mmCIF file with all atom_site columns, C-alpha atoms in Angstrom:
data_model
loop_
_atom_site.group_PDB
_atom_site.id
_atom_site.type_symbol
_atom_site.label_atom_id
_atom_site.label_alt_id
_atom_site.label_comp_id
_atom_site.label_asym_id
_atom_site.label_entity_id
_atom_site.label_seq_id
_atom_site.pdbx_PDB_ins_code
_atom_site.Cartn_x
_atom_site.Cartn_y
_atom_site.Cartn_z
_atom_site.occupancy
_atom_site.B_iso_or_equiv
_atom_site.pdbx_formal_charge
_atom_site.auth_seq_id
_atom_site.auth_comp_id
_atom_site.auth_asym_id
_atom_site.auth_atom_id
_atom_site.pdbx_PDB_model_num
ATOM 1   C CA . MET A 1 1   ? 45.499  -38.397 67.474  1.00 54.00 ? 1   MET A CA 1
ATOM 2   C CA . THR A 1 2   ? 43.471  -41.178 66.175  1.00 65.00 ? 2   THR A CA 1
ATOM 3   C CA . ILE A 1 3   ? 40.351  -39.366 67.067  1.00 66.00 ? 3   ILE A CA 1
ATOM 4   C CA . HIS A 1 4   ? 41.637  -36.371 65.306  1.00 64.00 ? 4   HIS A CA 1
ATOM 5   C CA . LYS A 1 5   ? 42.528  -38.426 62.236  1.00 65.00 ? 5   LYS A CA 1
ATOM 6   C CA . LEU A 1 6   ? 39.173  -40.120 62.329  1.00 60.00 ? 6   LEU A CA 1
ATOM 7   C CA . LYS A 1 7   ? 37.446  -36.785 62.624  1.00 61.00 ? 7   LYS A CA 1
ATOM 8   C CA . SER A 1 8   ? 39.412  -35.341 59.733  1.00 68.00 ? 8   SER A CA 1
ATOM 9   C CA . PHE A 1 9   ? 38.741  -38.445 57.632  1.00 65.00 ? 9   PHE A CA 1
ATOM 10  C CA . ILE A 1 10  ? 34.993  -38.210 58.294  1.00 62.00 ? 10  ILE A CA 1
ATOM 11  C CA . VAL A 1 11  ? 34.986  -34.489 57.497  1.00 62.00 ? 11  VAL A CA 1
ATOM 12  C CA . SER A 1 12  ? 36.917  -34.935 54.250  1.00 64.00 ? 12  SER A CA 1
ATOM 13  C CA . THR A 1 13  ? 34.715  -37.864 53.168  1.00 62.00 ? 13  THR A CA 1
ATOM 14  C CA . PHE A 1 14  ? 31.608  -35.893 54.008  1.00 57.00 ? 14  PHE A CA 1
ATOM 15  C CA . GLN A 1 15  ? 32.903  -32.894 52.047  1.00 60.00 ? 15  GLN A CA 1
ATOM 16  C CA . ILE A 1 16  ? 33.621  -35.038 48.975  1.00 59.00 ? 16  ILE A CA 1
ATOM 17  C CA . ASN A 1 17  ? 30.200  -36.659 49.172  1.00 60.00 ? 17  ASN A CA 1
ATOM 18  C CA . TRP A 1 18  ? 28.578  -33.313 49.948  1.00 56.00 ? 18  TRP A CA 1
ATOM 19  C CA . ASN A 1 19  ? 30.286  -31.662 46.956  1.00 61.00 ? 19  ASN A CA 1
ATOM 20  C CA . HIS A 1 20  ? 29.195  -34.508 44.693  1.00 61.00 ? 20  HIS A CA 1
ATOM 21  C CA . PHE A 1 21  ? 25.649  -34.343 46.094  1.00 59.00 ? 21  PHE A CA 1
ATOM 22  C CA . LYS A 1 22  ? 25.701  -30.566 45.898  1.00 63.00 ? 22  LYS A CA 1
ATOM 23  C CA . SER A 1 23  ? 26.719  -30.574 42.206  1.00 71.00 ? 23  SER A CA 1
ATOM 24  C CA . LYS A 1 24  ? 23.940  -33.060 41.332  1.00 71.00 ? 24  LYS A CA 1
ATOM 25  C CA . LEU A 1 25  ? 21.440  -31.027 43.294  1.00 73.00 ? 25  LEU A CA 1
ATOM 26  C CA . LEU A 1 26  ? 22.641  -27.842 41.686  1.00 73.00 ? 26  LEU A CA 1
ATOM 27  C CA . LEU A 1 27  ? 22.323  -29.434 38.262  1.00 74.00 ? 27  LEU A CA 1
ATOM 28  C CA . ARG A 1 28  ? 18.780  -30.561 39.043  1.00 79.00 ? 28  ARG A CA 1
ATOM 29  C CA . TYR A 1 29  ? 17.854  -27.081 40.291  1.00 79.00 ? 29  TYR A CA 1
ATOM 30  C CA . VAL A 1 30  ? 19.330  -25.445 37.215  1.00 77.00 ? 30  VAL A CA 1
ATOM 31  C CA . LEU A 1 31  ? 17.509  -27.823 34.857  1.00 81.00 ? 31  LEU A CA 1
ATOM 32  C CA . SER A 1 32  ? 14.229  -27.421 36.702  1.00 85.00 ? 32  SER A CA 1
ATOM 33  C CA . TYR A 1 33  ? 14.489  -23.624 36.672  1.00 82.00 ? 33  TYR A CA 1
ATOM 34  C CA . ILE A 1 34  ? 15.367  -23.659 32.972  1.00 82.00 ? 34  ILE A CA 1
ATOM 35  C CA . LEU A 1 35  ? 12.343  -25.829 32.256  1.00 82.00 ? 35  LEU A CA 1
ATOM 36  C CA . ILE A 1 36  ? 10.091  -23.784 34.517  1.00 86.00 ? 36  ILE A CA 1
ATOM 37  C CA . PHE A 1 37  ? 11.095  -20.489 32.888  1.00 86.00 ? 37  PHE A CA 1
ATOM 38  C CA . LEU A 1 38  ? 11.891  -21.680 29.378  1.00 84.00 ? 38  LEU A CA 1
ATOM 39  C CA . ILE A 1 39  ? 8.534   -23.279 28.577  1.00 85.00 ? 39  ILE A CA 1
ATOM 40  C CA . PRO A 1 40  ? 6.363   -20.289 29.623  1.00 88.00 ? 40  PRO A CA 1
ATOM 41  C CA . LEU A 1 41  ? 8.850   -17.839 28.130  1.00 89.00 ? 41  LEU A CA 1
ATOM 42  C CA . THR A 1 42  ? 8.721   -19.713 24.816  1.00 90.00 ? 42  THR A CA 1
ATOM 43  C CA . GLY A 1 43  ? 4.922   -19.721 24.911  1.00 90.00 ? 43  GLY A CA 1
ATOM 44  C CA . VAL A 1 44  ? 4.714   -16.020 25.709  1.00 92.00 ? 44  VAL A CA 1
ATOM 45  C CA . THR A 1 45  ? 7.300   -15.197 23.031  1.00 93.00 ? 45  THR A CA 1
ATOM 46  C CA . PHE A 1 46  ? 5.386   -17.199 20.437  1.00 94.00 ? 46  PHE A CA 1
ATOM 47  C CA . PHE A 1 47  ? 2.114   -15.506 21.448  1.00 94.00 ? 47  PHE A CA 1
ATOM 48  C CA . VAL A 1 48  ? 3.635   -12.007 21.258  1.00 95.00 ? 48  VAL A CA 1
ATOM 49  C CA . TYR A 1 49  ? 5.307   -12.763 17.915  1.00 96.00 ? 49  TYR A CA 1
ATOM 50  C CA . ASP A 1 50  ? 2.103   -14.190 16.425  1.00 96.00 ? 50  ASP A CA 1
ATOM 51  C CA . SER A 1 51  ? 0.090   -11.236 17.689  1.00 96.00 ? 51  SER A CA 1
ATOM 52  C CA . ALA A 1 52  ? 2.597   -8.756  16.256  1.00 96.00 ? 52  ALA A CA 1
ATOM 53  C CA . VAL A 1 53  ? 2.667   -10.505 12.872  1.00 96.00 ? 53  VAL A CA 1
ATOM 54  C CA . ASN A 1 54  ? -1.138  -10.632 12.670  1.00 97.00 ? 54  ASN A CA 1
ATOM 55  C CA . GLY A 1 55  ? -1.417  -6.987  13.694  1.00 96.00 ? 55  GLY A CA 1
ATOM 56  C CA . LEU A 1 56  ? 1.169   -5.912  11.141  1.00 97.00 ? 56  LEU A CA 1
ATOM 57  C CA . ARG A 1 57  ? -0.489  -7.987  8.426   1.00 97.00 ? 57  ARG A CA 1
ATOM 58  C CA . SER A 1 58  ? -3.905  -6.459  9.140   1.00 97.00 ? 58  SER A CA 1
ATOM 59  C CA . GLU A 1 59  ? -2.409  -2.941  9.166   1.00 97.00 ? 59  GLU A CA 1
ATOM 60  C CA . ILE A 1 60  ? -0.747  -3.527  5.792   1.00 97.00 ? 60  ILE A CA 1
ATOM 61  C CA . GLU A 1 61  ? -3.967  -4.946  4.335   1.00 97.00 ? 61  GLU A CA 1
ATOM 62  C CA . GLN A 1 62  ? -5.991  -2.022  5.688   1.00 97.00 ? 62  GLN A CA 1
ATOM 63  C CA . SER A 1 63  ? -3.458  0.457   4.303   1.00 97.00 ? 63  SER A CA 1
ATOM 64  C CA . ASN A 1 64  ? -3.633  -1.164  0.864   1.00 97.00 ? 64  ASN A CA 1
ATOM 65  C CA . ILE A 1 65  ? -7.438  -1.172  0.971   1.00 98.00 ? 65  ILE A CA 1
ATOM 66  C CA . ASN A 1 66  ? -7.448  2.510   1.913   1.00 97.00 ? 66  ASN A CA 1
ATOM 67  C CA . GLN A 1 67  ? -5.070  3.340   -0.939  1.00 97.00 ? 67  GLN A CA 1
ATOM 68  C CA . LEU A 1 68  ? -7.225  1.398   -3.389  1.00 97.00 ? 68  LEU A CA 1
ATOM 69  C CA . ASN A 1 69  ? -10.357 3.164   -2.144  1.00 98.00 ? 69  ASN A CA 1
ATOM 70  C CA . GLN A 1 70  ? -8.638  6.512   -2.495  1.00 97.00 ? 70  GLN A CA 1
ATOM 71  C CA . MET A 1 71  ? -7.559  5.612   -6.034  1.00 97.00 ? 71  MET A CA 1
ATOM 72  C CA . LYS A 1 72  ? -11.118 4.502   -6.849  1.00 97.00 ? 72  LYS A CA 1
ATOM 73  C CA . VAL A 1 73  ? -12.535 7.782   -5.576  1.00 97.00 ? 73  VAL A CA 1
ATOM 74  C CA . THR A 1 74  ? -9.962  9.744   -7.579  1.00 93.00 ? 74  THR A CA 1
ATOM 75  C CA . ILE A 1 75  ? -10.638 7.808   -10.771 1.00 93.00 ? 75  ILE A CA 1
ATOM 76  C CA . ASP A 1 76  ? -14.401 8.049   -10.276 1.00 95.00 ? 76  ASP A CA 1
ATOM 77  C CA . SER A 1 77  ? -14.154 11.821  -9.823  1.00 92.00 ? 77  SER A CA 1
ATOM 78  C CA . ARG A 1 78  ? -12.006 12.122  -12.961 1.00 90.00 ? 78  ARG A CA 1
ATOM 79  C CA . ILE A 1 79  ? -14.466 10.026  -14.968 1.00 92.00 ? 79  ILE A CA 1
ATOM 80  C CA . ALA A 1 80  ? -17.341 12.155  -13.669 1.00 92.00 ? 80  ALA A CA 1
ATOM 81  C CA . GLU A 1 81  ? -15.380 15.246  -14.699 1.00 89.00 ? 81  GLU A CA 1
ATOM 82  C CA . LEU A 1 82  ? -14.842 13.825  -18.187 1.00 88.00 ? 82  LEU A CA 1
ATOM 83  C CA . ARG A 1 83  ? -18.550 12.945  -18.483 1.00 92.00 ? 83  ARG A CA 1
ATOM 84  C CA . GLU A 1 84  ? -19.493 16.455  -17.442 1.00 90.00 ? 84  GLU A CA 1
ATOM 85  C CA . ILE A 1 85  ? -17.143 17.981  -20.014 1.00 88.00 ? 85  ILE A CA 1
ATOM 86  C CA . SER A 1 86  ? -18.414 15.675  -22.755 1.00 87.00 ? 86  SER A CA 1
ATOM 87  C CA . GLY A 1 87  ? -21.998 16.582  -21.851 1.00 90.00 ? 87  GLY A CA 1
ATOM 88  C CA . ARG A 1 88  ? -21.225 20.282  -21.971 1.00 89.00 ? 88  ARG A CA 1
ATOM 89  C CA . ILE A 1 89  ? -19.461 19.845  -25.322 1.00 87.00 ? 89  ILE A CA 1
ATOM 90  C CA . ALA A 1 90  ? -22.452 17.919  -26.698 1.00 87.00 ? 90  ALA A CA 1
ATOM 91  C CA . TYR A 1 91  ? -24.846 20.741  -25.818 1.00 90.00 ? 91  TYR A CA 1
ATOM 92  C CA . ASP A 1 92  ? -22.571 23.690  -26.614 1.00 88.00 ? 92  ASP A CA 1
ATOM 93  C CA . ARG A 1 93  ? -24.070 25.657  -29.494 1.00 89.00 ? 93  ARG A CA 1
ATOM 94  C CA . ARG A 1 94  ? -20.615 26.865  -30.577 1.00 88.00 ? 94  ARG A CA 1
ATOM 95  C CA . LEU A 1 95  ? -19.550 23.256  -31.227 1.00 86.00 ? 95  LEU A CA 1
ATOM 96  C CA . THR A 1 96  ? -22.408 22.138  -33.469 1.00 85.00 ? 96  THR A CA 1
ATOM 97  C CA . PRO A 1 97  ? -21.426 20.715  -36.866 1.00 85.00 ? 97  PRO A CA 1
ATOM 98  C CA . TYR A 1 98  ? -22.839 23.763  -38.609 1.00 83.00 ? 98  TYR A CA 1
ATOM 99  C CA . MET A 1 99  ? -20.832 26.242  -36.490 1.00 84.00 ? 99  MET A CA 1
ATOM 100 C CA . VAL A 1 100 ? -17.610 24.235  -36.718 1.00 82.00 ? 100 VAL A CA 1
ATOM 101 C CA . ARG A 1 101 ? -17.754 23.835  -40.500 1.00 81.00 ? 101 ARG A CA 1
ATOM 102 C CA . ASP A 1 102 ? -18.506 27.503  -41.100 1.00 82.00 ? 102 ASP A CA 1
ATOM 103 C CA . SER A 1 103 ? -15.252 29.359  -41.596 1.00 79.00 ? 103 SER A CA 1
ATOM 104 C CA . TYR A 1 104 ? -16.509 32.457  -39.769 1.00 83.00 ? 104 TYR A CA 1
ATOM 105 C CA . TYR A 1 105 ? -17.563 30.622  -36.565 1.00 84.00 ? 105 TYR A CA 1
ATOM 106 C CA . ARG A 1 106 ? -14.755 28.050  -36.641 1.00 83.00 ? 106 ARG A CA 1
ATOM 107 C CA . VAL A 1 107 ? -12.425 30.330  -34.634 1.00 85.00 ? 107 VAL A CA 1
ATOM 108 C CA . GLU A 1 108 ? -15.056 30.674  -31.916 1.00 87.00 ? 108 GLU A CA 1
ATOM 109 C CA . ALA A 1 109 ? -15.475 26.859  -31.831 1.00 86.00 ? 109 ALA A CA 1
ATOM 110 C CA . ILE A 1 110 ? -11.725 26.322  -31.463 1.00 85.00 ? 110 ILE A CA 1
ATOM 111 C CA . GLN A 1 111 ? -11.633 28.844  -28.608 1.00 86.00 ? 111 GLN A CA 1
ATOM 112 C CA . ALA A 1 112 ? -14.508 26.963  -26.936 1.00 87.00 ? 112 ALA A CA 1
ATOM 113 C CA . LEU A 1 113 ? -12.462 23.742  -27.121 1.00 85.00 ? 113 LEU A CA 1
ATOM 114 C CA . ALA A 1 114 ? -9.526  25.585  -25.550 1.00 85.00 ? 114 ALA A CA 1
ATOM 115 C CA . ASN A 1 115 ? -11.791 26.669  -22.681 1.00 85.00 ? 115 ASN A CA 1
ATOM 116 C CA . TYR A 1 116 ? -12.885 23.058  -22.058 1.00 82.00 ? 116 TYR A CA 1
ATOM 117 C CA . LYS A 1 117 ? -9.279  21.910  -22.055 1.00 80.00 ? 117 LYS A CA 1
ATOM 118 C CA . ALA A 1 118 ? -8.279  24.645  -19.627 1.00 79.00 ? 118 ALA A CA 1
ATOM 119 C CA . ASN A 1 119 ? -11.052 23.663  -17.193 1.00 75.00 ? 119 ASN A CA 1
ATOM 120 C CA . SER A 1 120 ? -9.767  20.118  -16.795 1.00 78.00 ? 120 SER A CA 1
ATOM 121 C CA . SER A 1 121 ? -6.653  19.078  -14.944 1.00 77.00 ? 121 SER A CA 1
ATOM 122 C CA . ILE A 1 122 ? -6.392  15.676  -16.604 1.00 82.00 ? 122 ILE A CA 1
ATOM 123 C CA . ILE A 1 123 ? -7.060  16.487  -20.243 1.00 82.00 ? 123 ILE A CA 1
ATOM 124 C CA . GLU A 1 124 ? -3.943  17.022  -22.290 1.00 83.00 ? 124 GLU A CA 1
ATOM 125 C CA . ASP A 1 125 ? -5.721  17.554  -25.594 1.00 83.00 ? 125 ASP A CA 1
ATOM 126 C CA . ILE A 1 126 ? -9.347  17.666  -26.791 1.00 85.00 ? 126 ILE A CA 1
ATOM 127 C CA . PHE A 1 127 ? -10.341 16.475  -30.223 1.00 85.00 ? 127 PHE A CA 1
ATOM 128 C CA . LEU A 1 128 ? -13.766 16.985  -31.750 1.00 85.00 ? 128 LEU A CA 1
ATOM 129 C CA . TYR A 1 129 ? -14.782 14.669  -34.562 1.00 84.00 ? 129 TYR A CA 1
ATOM 130 C CA . TYR A 1 130 ? -18.108 14.375  -36.419 1.00 85.00 ? 130 TYR A CA 1
ATOM 131 C CA . HIS A 1 131 ? -19.031 11.214  -38.341 1.00 84.00 ? 131 HIS A CA 1
ATOM 132 C CA . ASN A 1 132 ? -18.263 11.329  -42.055 1.00 83.00 ? 132 ASN A CA 1
ATOM 133 C CA . ASP A 1 133 ? -16.301 14.528  -41.597 1.00 82.00 ? 133 ASP A CA 1
ATOM 134 C CA . PRO A 1 134 ? -12.719 14.465  -42.953 1.00 85.00 ? 134 PRO A CA 1
ATOM 135 C CA . VAL A 1 135 ? -11.555 17.030  -40.384 1.00 85.00 ? 135 VAL A CA 1
ATOM 136 C CA . VAL A 1 136 ? -10.688 16.670  -36.686 1.00 85.00 ? 136 VAL A CA 1
ATOM 137 C CA . TYR A 1 137 ? -10.976 19.831  -34.592 1.00 84.00 ? 137 TYR A CA 1
ATOM 138 C CA . SER A 1 138 ? -8.694  20.616  -31.670 1.00 83.00 ? 138 SER A CA 1
ATOM 139 C CA . TYR A 1 139 ? -8.051  23.649  -29.508 1.00 81.00 ? 139 TYR A CA 1
ATOM 140 C CA . ARG A 1 140 ? -4.851  24.059  -31.528 1.00 83.00 ? 140 ARG A CA 1
ATOM 141 C CA . GLY A 1 141 ? -6.684  24.119  -34.837 1.00 81.00 ? 141 GLY A CA 1
ATOM 142 C CA . LEU A 1 142 ? -7.950  21.563  -37.322 1.00 79.00 ? 142 LEU A CA 1
ATOM 143 C CA . THR A 1 143 ? -6.373  18.729  -39.247 1.00 82.00 ? 143 THR A CA 1
ATOM 144 C CA . ASN A 1 144 ? -7.274  15.875  -41.535 1.00 83.00 ? 144 ASN A CA 1
ATOM 145 C CA . VAL A 1 145 ? -8.479  12.638  -39.895 1.00 79.00 ? 145 VAL A CA 1
ATOM 146 C CA . ASN A 1 146 ? -5.794  10.552  -41.544 1.00 78.00 ? 146 ASN A CA 1
ATOM 147 C CA . VAL A 1 147 ? -3.019  12.913  -40.440 1.00 79.00 ? 147 VAL A CA 1
ATOM 148 C CA . ALA A 1 148 ? -4.309  13.032  -36.857 1.00 73.00 ? 148 ALA A CA 1
ATOM 149 C CA . PHE A 1 149 ? -4.731  9.286   -36.354 1.00 74.00 ? 149 PHE A CA 1
ATOM 150 C CA . ASP A 1 150 ? -1.769  8.090   -38.382 1.00 75.00 ? 150 ASP A CA 1
ATOM 151 C CA . SER A 1 151 ? 0.629   9.951   -36.145 1.00 63.00 ? 151 SER A CA 1
#
């Protein structure tokens, strides 16, 4: 029995030591695996996040630039349209000071202003004014300068 007791004592001591050694070894393995996977995973995550943020930022900037360019083109086309209308008004024989001031041709001049207003999508109202003239002409009719610009 002594051999049996000795054998059981050696086995139990070895198991206690083995369990203690095994838990330390397991802890070392776990920490090493965490470090081995955590450091590259953190680096890759940071790289992917930075790449996504930079890509999103550049997309937003490009979208804003495209919207601004589109707005510039729209405004430039509207200004060109207004310049064209003002040029046509300047050379329209129905809208000369003589024709506008004559009571017989005044109706034709007001209709010409209505045509110019109808041809533009951005003009709400057209006023025609000659220097030193007390009257402002519109497609709706005519009015005094003071009445038109005071209101």
